[in-house]
Short mmCIF file of C-alpha atoms in Angstrom, two decimals:
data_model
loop_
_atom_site.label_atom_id
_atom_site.label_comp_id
_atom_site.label_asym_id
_atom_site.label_seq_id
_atom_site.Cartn_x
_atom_site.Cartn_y
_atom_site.Cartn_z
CA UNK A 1 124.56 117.98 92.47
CA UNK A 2 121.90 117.32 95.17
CA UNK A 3 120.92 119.85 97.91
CA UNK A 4 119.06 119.08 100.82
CA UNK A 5 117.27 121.05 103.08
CA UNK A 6 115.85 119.92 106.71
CA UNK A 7 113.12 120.95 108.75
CA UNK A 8 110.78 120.51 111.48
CA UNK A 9 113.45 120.25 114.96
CA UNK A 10 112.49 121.32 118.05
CA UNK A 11 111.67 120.94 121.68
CA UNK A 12 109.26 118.72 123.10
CA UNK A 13 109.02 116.84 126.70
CA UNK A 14 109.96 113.09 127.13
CA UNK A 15 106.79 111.00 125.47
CA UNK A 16 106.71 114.03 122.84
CA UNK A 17 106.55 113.54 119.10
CA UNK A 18 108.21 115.40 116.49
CA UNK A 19 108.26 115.03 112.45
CA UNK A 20 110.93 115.96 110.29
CA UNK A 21 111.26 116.78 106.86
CA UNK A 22 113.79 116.66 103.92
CA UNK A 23 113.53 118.42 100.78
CA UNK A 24 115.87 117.23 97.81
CA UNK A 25 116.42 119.00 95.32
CA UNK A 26 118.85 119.28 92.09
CA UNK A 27 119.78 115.88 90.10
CA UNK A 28 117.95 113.68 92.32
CA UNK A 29 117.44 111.15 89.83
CA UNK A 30 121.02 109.84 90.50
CA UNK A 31 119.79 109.46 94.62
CA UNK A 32 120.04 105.43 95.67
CA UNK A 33 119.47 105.90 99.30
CA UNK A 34 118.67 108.83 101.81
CA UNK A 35 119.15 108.26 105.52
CA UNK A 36 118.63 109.99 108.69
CA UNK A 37 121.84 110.33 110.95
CA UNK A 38 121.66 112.08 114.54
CA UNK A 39 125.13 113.01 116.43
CA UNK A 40 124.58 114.30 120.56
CA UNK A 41 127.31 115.94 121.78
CA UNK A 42 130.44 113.95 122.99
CA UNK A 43 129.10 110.76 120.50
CA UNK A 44 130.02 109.48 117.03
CA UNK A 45 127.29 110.26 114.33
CA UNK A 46 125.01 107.27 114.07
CA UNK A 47 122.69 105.97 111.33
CA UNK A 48 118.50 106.47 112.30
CA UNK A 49 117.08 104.97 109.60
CA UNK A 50 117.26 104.96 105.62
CA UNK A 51 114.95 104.18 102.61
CA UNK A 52 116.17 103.59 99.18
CA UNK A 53 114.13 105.00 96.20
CA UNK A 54 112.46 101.64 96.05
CA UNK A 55 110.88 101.47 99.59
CA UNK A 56 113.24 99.51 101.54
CA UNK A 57 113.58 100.38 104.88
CA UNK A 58 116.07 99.96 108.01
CA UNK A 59 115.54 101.41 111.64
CA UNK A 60 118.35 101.72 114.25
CA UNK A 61 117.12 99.56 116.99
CA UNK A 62 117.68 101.83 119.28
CA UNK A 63 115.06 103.89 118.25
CA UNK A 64 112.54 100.46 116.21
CA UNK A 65 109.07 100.79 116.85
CA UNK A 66 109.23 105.02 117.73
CA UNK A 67 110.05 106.08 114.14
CA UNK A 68 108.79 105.34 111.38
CA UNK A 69 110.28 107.24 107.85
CA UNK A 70 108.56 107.95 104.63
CA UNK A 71 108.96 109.22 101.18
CA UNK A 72 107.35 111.30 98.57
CA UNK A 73 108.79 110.68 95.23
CA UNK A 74 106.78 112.93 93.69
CA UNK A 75 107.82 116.17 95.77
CA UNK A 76 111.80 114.75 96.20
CA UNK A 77 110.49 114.72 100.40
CA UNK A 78 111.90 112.38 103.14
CA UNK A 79 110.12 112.36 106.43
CA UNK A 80 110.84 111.10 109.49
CA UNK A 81 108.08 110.61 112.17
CA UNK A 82 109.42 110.29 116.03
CA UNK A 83 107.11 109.32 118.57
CA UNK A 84 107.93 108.51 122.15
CA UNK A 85 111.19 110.38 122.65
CA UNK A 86 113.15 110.16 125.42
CA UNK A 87 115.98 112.89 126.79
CA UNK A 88 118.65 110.29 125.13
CA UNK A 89 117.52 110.87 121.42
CA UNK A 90 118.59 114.87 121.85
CA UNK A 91 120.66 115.22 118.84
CA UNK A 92 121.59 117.28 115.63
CA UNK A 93 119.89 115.18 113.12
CA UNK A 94 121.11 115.40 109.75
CA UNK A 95 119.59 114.41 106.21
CA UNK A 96 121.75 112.23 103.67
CA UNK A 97 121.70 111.23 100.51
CA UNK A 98 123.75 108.89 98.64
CA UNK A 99 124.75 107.94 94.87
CA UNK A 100 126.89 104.73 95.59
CA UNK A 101 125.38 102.63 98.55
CA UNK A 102 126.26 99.50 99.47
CA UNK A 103 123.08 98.35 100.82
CA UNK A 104 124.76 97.94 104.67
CA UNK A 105 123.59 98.55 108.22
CA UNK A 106 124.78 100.33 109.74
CA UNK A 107 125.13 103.04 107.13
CA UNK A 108 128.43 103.96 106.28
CA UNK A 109 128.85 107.65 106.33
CA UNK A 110 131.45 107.68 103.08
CA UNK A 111 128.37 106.11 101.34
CA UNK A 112 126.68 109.56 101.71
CA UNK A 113 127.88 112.37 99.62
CA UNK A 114 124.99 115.21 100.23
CA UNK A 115 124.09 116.49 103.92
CA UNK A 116 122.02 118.68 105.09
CA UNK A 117 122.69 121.68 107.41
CA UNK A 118 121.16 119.51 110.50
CA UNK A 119 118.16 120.05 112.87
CA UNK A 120 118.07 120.06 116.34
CA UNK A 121 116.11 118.24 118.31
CA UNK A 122 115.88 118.69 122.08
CA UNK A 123 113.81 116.34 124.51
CA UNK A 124 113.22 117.36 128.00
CA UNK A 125 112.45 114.74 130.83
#
């Protein structure tokens, strides 16, 4: 089992930056890929970004070039550094971690069997 626990939402004004965090813990050995997802209200969850144990890394393009995420084996920690938000990217975003991925983009969300609880993030214009 893998539990995952997010932090670091909040509200900031359009051109704000915000980092999040994600703290696995449990039998994260087994962990292929973790992912970011983000789901506003009235849209369909959406894949952010991901990075497999390994380093590689994939970036919705909607957001390329604003976020960049990170990893730190050592302490089981996924990060996710936003820059540059706009009032679009308010969303619930949601940590993920999966034990069967199929290496796709976008990321399939039955790929991902851990979530965590979500953080909000709010941007203001």
């Amino acid at each position: 089992q893998v539990r995952l626990t997010e932090s670091g939402g909040g509200s900031v004004q359009a051109g704000g930056s915000l980092r999040l965090s994600c703290a696995a813990s449990g039998d994260t050995g087994s962990i292929e890929c973790m992912a970011w997802f983000r789901q506003a209200p009235g849209k369909e969850r959406e894949g952010v970004a991901y990075i497999t144990p390994g380093g590689t890394i994939e970036y919705a393009d909607s957001m390329k070039g604003r976020i960049a995420i990170s990893q730190d084996n050592a302490k089981n920690t996924v990060s996710l550094e936003m820059n540059s938000l706009k009032p679009e990217d308010t969303a619930m975003y949601y940590c993920a971690a999966s034990l069967g991925w199929r290496r796709s983009w976008p990321p399939p969300r039955i790929d991902f069997a851990y979530w965590g609880q979500g953080t909000q993030v709010i941007v203001s214009s």
